């Protein structure tokens, strides 16, 4: 009896907790002039909480009586939540957006035009081209670059030492290193370079390295461009490299499992991905973890990497846009960006760039087509499907690129 | 059903009373008194109207509008008549998805019903200790939230070090180390089917088992004395008595499996879902939310609603027929 009572009490408590938690996340309190709501990704919460709190205190010093409610979001579901606030009319005052997510929302008029204020943001003259472009639509600025990140190779120095290899200077060198690593390790599941089959960020780097591109814009229309001979050459090189280097699933994605988990379990000599992967290579291999810039097919030249990053935007329906802009100004000040840099990120302006592997990799980079429907190509997994079909041999490169390219043309030109 | 005589007599009496009274002149107090039952059900009607009627109305209205991200921000859709329905019905992806979903539903419901019934029959035969253990196991399966179950499934079928791969290899079924369970649509949807059937069996077992206890022992005995073998007894004695239960379970399973979303969406994963592995639930979600085409999404869900409603009509009619027969 007593156990039942305790159990039911616990159940009631749990229900209450769940319902209040749901109430809290589902209906963010409407910001008034005495409060601004800021949506940042959890990366800020785990990576640089001190920057957030110092920004808040500096902001509150400038605006006494105004509180800041920072709500941390996660990448997979923040857009769905943002859509819900757009429908409900209780949008946050500041929102962090991934650079590939910006265009669709800018085109739909979700954000306030920041062009008149551009000069008031720190280092705005030397913002990273890729990031500033992702926040610009029809010549108007709708977001402030926050930080960027490039993709590099994280590797185990002990294994490379055993075959007397150094950081490779060309794709051919890297391929022969992979072959040697493979020969020394008989385990079937061991990957000299772990690459998830449908990691399109990495695969498209080959396309750009060989001079190809995903889509071009001309005569007011988008054209899928993966059928070009250069793009196909890049994909052929990707397939060759994958077959030599990776034992990962040909249809797998780069988040399941996380490449650094495979690395930490001893399943890979190298992994490709964001520079912060070095965080999580495991206790056992921490001391033998190092990174280099992915080499391209021309010796001495790096392979263009995908430049990921975030922008900060002010929703058009925000309560107090002036306060929101002020918060962003403080957060992306030179000091703020230097803090981000110290955490291993790429700061938002060229004059702040250092010489870390992350920053060196950013010098040759590519970015997705800035079409308002691009995110539909991403969400529709057009490129992932293409890569899976190429790697599993279900389609030839010619067939797979034709299908994907037609699909891209169709999707990007939809009204 | 035996108790139905009592309320029906009362109802008759209640019906007779106003008929006598109607001859007397109507007064306000009498009208008020007569309308009491309607006032009493009004809160229920209002609540149902608010929580079902209004959303349904919004959904229908949305399906006739162009409603994308732009319209979402403006809080104002553009009336486009039937064009959302036209674009869905002319989309080959819709038809492929529909056929795939029908096959998927038939497989899921069939497997759930057959395996569930077999386990229920087994429960009758085993000792009470085993029965308690089995039932506990089934209830635990039932209690597991789908999201957790999906994680367990993903872990077991993991490409790198999945338990299933390991066991199959150790049992010399073949070399399943690094077998990619998610490489083809068939294999992917088979996994989803396994997960759904696994999660749905307990409900079927418990219900059929409860139904089996209603089968009169004399009938079974009499059939056995007449020389019927177990299968014959099951076919000619048990099944006819359990028919209403089978019908209810099958209909509910069809409705659930036809629109299932959680398991396919999470198990296949957003980054693998594409036109080649859509089922209706994931198709609707991708079109509506991921592509920000809420009008088209609404049109698809109305079409789904109509299909399920059609099935429900068949089901309700059958149920009514059963009641009349009894």
XYZ file of C-alpha atoms in Angstrom, chain A residues 83 86-89 104-105 107-110 188-189 194 247-253 255-257 262 265 376 379-381 384-385 394, chain B residues 69-70 72-75 154 158-161 175 177-178 180 182-184 266-274 286 289-292 294:
66
model
C 8.279 28.174 -37.062
C 6.388 32.628 -36.116
C 2.885 31.181 -36.264
C 2.144 32.182 -32.682
C 3.720 35.634 -32.939
C 14.985 30.486 -46.981
C 14.054 32.588 -43.966
C 13.575 35.243 -48.611
C 10.361 34.738 -46.644
C 10.887 37.988 -44.773
C 11.440 36.442 -41.363
C 37.892 -5.946 -40.898
C 36.112 -2.929 -39.461
C 36.762 6.881 -41.342
C 35.156 0.749 -43.827
C 32.161 2.763 -42.669
C 28.664 2.049 -43.903
C 28.269 3.170 -47.527
C 24.796 4.442 -46.746
C 25.648 5.773 -43.281
C 25.577 9.324 -42.063
C 26.163 11.563 -37.036
C 25.373 7.897 -36.476
C 27.828 6.966 -35.071
C 34.774 5.340 -33.758
C 37.190 3.064 -29.734
C 14.884 21.567 -49.185
C 16.296 18.036 -46.027
C 15.218 15.947 -48.990
C 18.570 14.128 -48.740
C 22.967 11.684 -49.569
C 20.818 9.457 -51.764
C 23.349 0.688 -57.536
C 6.965 30.071 -44.649
C 6.134 33.473 -46.152
C 3.279 31.776 -41.905
C 5.091 35.000 -41.123
C 2.270 37.100 -42.592
C -0.291 34.993 -40.690
C 19.373 1.172 -33.461
C 24.387 -0.829 -35.530
C 26.700 -1.228 -38.521
C 29.900 -1.056 -36.475
C 29.079 -3.362 -33.580
C 29.005 -13.121 -42.196
C 29.763 -8.306 -39.295
C 29.385 -4.820 -40.770
C 24.240 -2.627 -43.334
C 19.732 0.285 -43.670
C 21.142 -0.248 -47.160
C 17.893 -1.041 -48.968
C 13.229 7.767 -35.822
C 14.545 4.394 -36.935
C 15.230 5.343 -40.538
C 16.394 8.734 -39.325
C 15.900 12.143 -40.875
C 19.133 11.929 -42.827
C 18.105 8.691 -44.581
C 14.463 9.473 -45.266
C 13.873 10.125 -48.946
C 8.454 15.897 -44.749
C 7.143 20.656 -42.062
C 10.499 20.083 -43.694
C 9.563 21.673 -46.991
C 7.426 24.309 -45.287
C 1.710 23.464 -44.820
